[in-house]
Amino acid sequence: MLHKLQKKSLVEQVSSQIQEMIKDSVWRIGDRLPNEADLMEQFGVSRNTLREAIRALVHVGLLEVKQGDGTFVLATSELSAVLQKRIQGAAVLEILEVRHALDREAVSLACLRRTEEDLTQMAKYRDQCLQYTTENNLEKFVEADWQLHQTIAAASYNPLLIDMYAHLFEEIQMSITSTTEMNDANGAGHNDLILAIQNQDAASAVHCVDMYISHFKQIVLPKKGE
């Protein structure tokens, strides 16, 4: 039986528009939203409607209101807000285990679905990783390494997996930073992984993931007797 579609209320419409603008990076995490008067004019709504919409986004964790200072962006989506809250107290090892699961599935799907454009992007970030290793620039290396893995996730063409990976950005990047050793082995690992994806060899690609995650775990796990 078909049900009559319900129109969105003004509050829901404003809330959705704010979420879309955050998603589209009009306002980024940490940014302060324009003042009430400007937002009311922009959306063409009353003060009460605007405040209800903002209150709803505060409730789900996307926004934070600081009295006397303004309204600030905390997360890029409800999923991001939930994940951030959930993993705030998680250990690096736990984050690595989640990353392991995501990376294994991402590379498996990338082997099936990658395009030539995807491979070009992967090679670009691999080369950047090599460059920053040579320059001993850890911060730049971590950023390039993240872009490489995000490109691999994107090549899975699974929107939910891509979304989860993107919204774990900060914590995954922290796990990379805390476990990264800048040496030639990183470059070899990247080469092997990209070659496996290029050859659509899922078993080899998953093996590459298992190897670097195992290496990271050895770094973060306390040694026996310590």
Coordinates of C-alpha atoms in Angstrom, one line a residue:
M1 CA 0.0 0.0 0.0
L2 CA 1.4 3.4 -1.0
H3 CA 1.6 6.1 1.6
K4 CA 1.3 9.8 1.0
L5 CA 4.8 11.4 1.0
Q6 CA 5.4 13.8 3.8
K7 CA 6.9 17.2 3.0
K8 CA 9.9 18.2 5.0
S9 CA 9.3 20.9 7.5
L10 CA 11.2 24.2 7.3
V11 CA 13.4 23.1 10.2
E12 CA 14.3 19.9 8.4
Q13 CA 15.0 21.7 5.1
V14 CA 17.4 24.2 6.8
S15 CA 19.1 21.4 8.7
S16 CA 19.6 19.4 5.5
Q17 CA 21.0 22.5 3.7
I18 CA 23.4 23.2 6.5
Q19 CA 24.5 19.5 6.4
E20 CA 25.0 19.7 2.6
M21 CA 27.1 22.9 2.9
I22 CA 29.3 21.2 5.5
K23 CA 29.6 18.1 3.3
D24 CA 30.6 20.4 0.3
S25 CA 33.2 22.1 2.5
V26 CA 31.5 25.5 2.4
W27 CA 32.1 25.2 6.2
R28 CA 34.9 22.9 7.4
I29 CA 35.5 21.3 10.8
G30 CA 36.4 24.1 13.2
D31 CA 34.8 26.8 11.1
R32 CA 32.4 29.3 12.8
L33 CA 29.0 29.6 11.0
P34 CA 27.9 33.1 10.0
N35 CA 25.8 35.0 12.6
E36 CA 22.1 34.4 13.0
A37 CA 21.0 37.4 11.0
D38 CA 23.1 36.4 8.0
L39 CA 21.8 32.8 8.2
M40 CA 18.2 33.9 8.5
E41 CA 18.6 36.0 5.4
Q42 CA 20.4 33.3 3.5
F43 CA 17.8 30.6 4.2
G44 CA 14.8 32.9 4.3
V45 CA 13.5 31.7 7.7
S46 CA 12.7 33.0 11.1
R47 CA 15.0 33.1 14.1
N48 CA 13.1 30.3 15.8
T49 CA 13.2 28.0 12.7
L50 CA 17.0 28.6 12.4
R51 CA 17.6 27.9 16.1
E52 CA 15.6 24.7 15.9
A53 CA 17.6 23.5 12.9
I54 CA 20.9 24.3 14.6
R55 CA 19.7 22.7 17.9
A56 CA 18.9 19.5 15.9
L57 CA 22.5 19.5 14.4
V58 CA 24.0 20.1 17.8
H59 CA 22.1 17.1 19.1
V60 CA 23.5 14.7 16.5
G61 CA 27.0 16.1 17.0
L62 CA 27.6 18.1 13.8
L63 CA 27.6 21.5 15.5
E64 CA 28.7 23.0 18.8
V65 CA 27.3 26.3 20.2
K66 CA 29.7 28.3 22.3
Q67 CA 27.9 30.9 24.3
G68 CA 29.2 34.4 23.3
D69 CA 31.4 33.0 20.6
G70 CA 29.2 31.4 18.0
T71 CA 28.3 28.1 16.4
F72 CA 31.1 25.8 15.2
V73 CA 31.4 22.8 12.9
L74 CA 32.4 19.6 14.8
A75 CA 31.9 16.9 12.2
T76 CA 31.1 16.5 8.5
S77 CA 28.2 14.1 8.9
E78 CA 26.2 12.2 11.4
L79 CA 28.3 9.2 10.7
S80 CA 31.4 11.1 11.3
A81 CA 30.1 12.5 14.6
V82 CA 29.1 9.0 15.8
L83 CA 32.4 7.5 14.8
Q84 CA 34.4 10.3 16.5
K85 CA 32.5 9.8 19.7
R86 CA 32.9 6.1 19.6
I87 CA 36.7 6.0 18.9
Q88 CA 37.7 8.9 21.2
G89 CA 38.7 6.3 23.9
A90 CA 39.9 3.6 21.5
A91 CA 43.5 2.5 21.6
V92 CA 45.7 2.8 18.5
L93 CA 45.7 -1.0 18.3
E94 CA 41.9 -1.1 18.1
I95 CA 41.9 1.6 15.4
L96 CA 44.5 -0.4 13.4
E97 CA 42.3 -3.5 13.6
V98 CA 39.4 -1.6 12.1
R99 CA 41.7 -0.1 9.5
H100 CA 43.0 -3.6 8.7
A101 CA 39.4 -4.8 8.0
L102 CA 38.6 -1.8 5.8
D103 CA 41.9 -1.9 3.9
R104 CA 41.5 -5.7 3.1
E105 CA 38.0 -5.1 1.7
A106 CA 39.0 -1.9 -0.1
V107 CA 42.0 -3.5 -1.9
S108 CA 40.0 -6.6 -2.8
L109 CA 37.3 -4.5 -4.4
A110 CA 39.8 -2.1 -6.0
C111 CA 41.3 -5.1 -7.8
L112 CA 38.0 -5.8 -9.4
R113 CA 36.9 -2.3 -10.1
R114 CA 39.9 0.0 -10.5
T115 CA 40.2 2.2 -13.6
E116 CA 43.3 3.4 -15.4
E117 CA 42.6 6.8 -13.9
D118 CA 42.6 5.3 -10.4
L119 CA 45.9 3.6 -11.1
T120 CA 47.4 7.0 -12.3
Q121 CA 46.3 8.6 -9.0
M122 CA 47.8 5.8 -7.0
A123 CA 51.1 6.1 -8.8
K124 CA 51.0 9.9 -8.2
Y125 CA 50.7 9.5 -4.4
R126 CA 53.2 6.7 -4.3
D127 CA 55.7 9.0 -6.0
Q128 CA 55.0 11.7 -3.5
C129 CA 55.6 9.2 -0.6
L130 CA 59.0 8.4 -2.1
Q131 CA 59.8 12.1 -2.5
Y132 CA 58.9 12.9 1.1
T133 CA 60.8 9.9 2.4
T134 CA 63.9 11.2 0.6
E135 CA 63.3 14.6 2.1
N136 CA 62.7 13.1 5.5
N137 CA 59.4 15.0 5.8
L138 CA 57.1 12.9 8.0
E139 CA 54.2 15.2 7.9
K140 CA 54.0 15.4 4.1
F141 CA 54.7 11.6 3.9
V142 CA 51.7 10.9 6.2
E143 CA 49.4 13.1 4.1
A144 CA 50.5 11.5 0.8
D145 CA 50.2 8.0 2.3
W146 CA 46.7 8.8 3.5
Q147 CA 45.8 10.2 0.0
L148 CA 47.1 6.9 -1.5
H149 CA 45.0 4.7 0.7
Q150 CA 42.0 7.0 0.3
T151 CA 42.4 6.7 -3.5
I152 CA 42.5 2.9 -3.2
A153 CA 39.3 3.0 -1.0
A154 CA 37.7 5.2 -3.7
A155 CA 38.6 2.6 -6.3
S156 CA 36.4 0.1 -4.5
Y157 CA 33.4 2.1 -5.8
N158 CA 31.5 1.2 -2.6
P159 CA 30.0 4.4 -1.4
L160 CA 29.5 3.2 2.2
L161 CA 33.0 1.9 2.5
I162 CA 34.4 5.1 1.1
D163 CA 32.3 7.1 3.5
M164 CA 33.4 5.1 6.5
Y165 CA 37.1 5.4 5.5
A166 CA 36.8 9.1 4.9
H167 CA 35.1 9.7 8.2
L168 CA 37.8 7.8 10.1
F169 CA 40.3 10.2 8.5
E170 CA 41.7 11.8 11.7
E171 CA 42.0 8.7 13.7
I172 CA 43.4 6.6 10.9
Q173 CA 45.9 9.4 10.1
M174 CA 46.9 9.4 13.7
S175 CA 47.5 5.7 13.6
I176 CA 49.7 6.1 10.5
T177 CA 51.7 8.9 12.2
S178 CA 52.3 7.0 15.4
T179 CA 53.4 3.9 13.5
T180 CA 55.2 5.2 10.5
E181 CA 58.9 4.6 10.0
M182 CA 60.3 6.4 7.0
N183 CA 62.4 4.0 5.1
D184 CA 62.7 2.4 1.7
A185 CA 60.4 -0.5 2.8
N186 CA 57.5 1.9 2.6
G187 CA 58.2 2.5 -1.1
A188 CA 58.5 -1.2 -1.8
G189 CA 55.3 -1.9 0.0
H190 CA 53.4 0.7 -2.0
N191 CA 54.9 -0.6 -5.3
D192 CA 53.8 -4.1 -4.5
L193 CA 50.3 -3.1 -3.5
I194 CA 49.7 -0.9 -6.6
L195 CA 51.1 -3.6 -8.8
A196 CA 48.8 -6.2 -7.3
I197 CA 45.8 -3.9 -7.8
Q198 CA 46.9 -3.2 -11.4
N199 CA 47.2 -6.9 -12.1
Q200 CA 43.8 -7.5 -10.3
D201 CA 45.5 -9.9 -8.0
A202 CA 43.4 -9.7 -4.9
A203 CA 45.3 -12.3 -2.9
S204 CA 48.6 -10.4 -3.3
A205 CA 47.0 -7.1 -2.5
V206 CA 45.4 -8.5 0.7
H207 CA 48.8 -10.0 1.6
C208 CA 50.4 -6.5 1.2
V209 CA 47.8 -5.1 3.6
D210 CA 48.4 -8.0 6.1
M211 CA 52.1 -7.3 6.0
Y212 CA 52.0 -3.6 6.7
I213 CA 49.3 -3.8 9.4
S214 CA 51.3 -6.6 11.0
H215 CA 54.4 -4.4 11.0
F216 CA 52.4 -1.5 12.6
K217 CA 51.0 -3.8 15.3
Q218 CA 54.5 -4.9 16.2
I219 CA 55.4 -1.2 16.8
V220 CA 52.3 -0.4 18.9
L221 CA 52.1 -3.6 20.9
P222 CA 54.2 -3.6 24.1
K223 CA 57.0 -6.2 24.0
K224 CA 56.8 -9.1 26.4
G225 CA 58.5 -8.3 29.7
E226 CA 57.9 -4.5 29.4

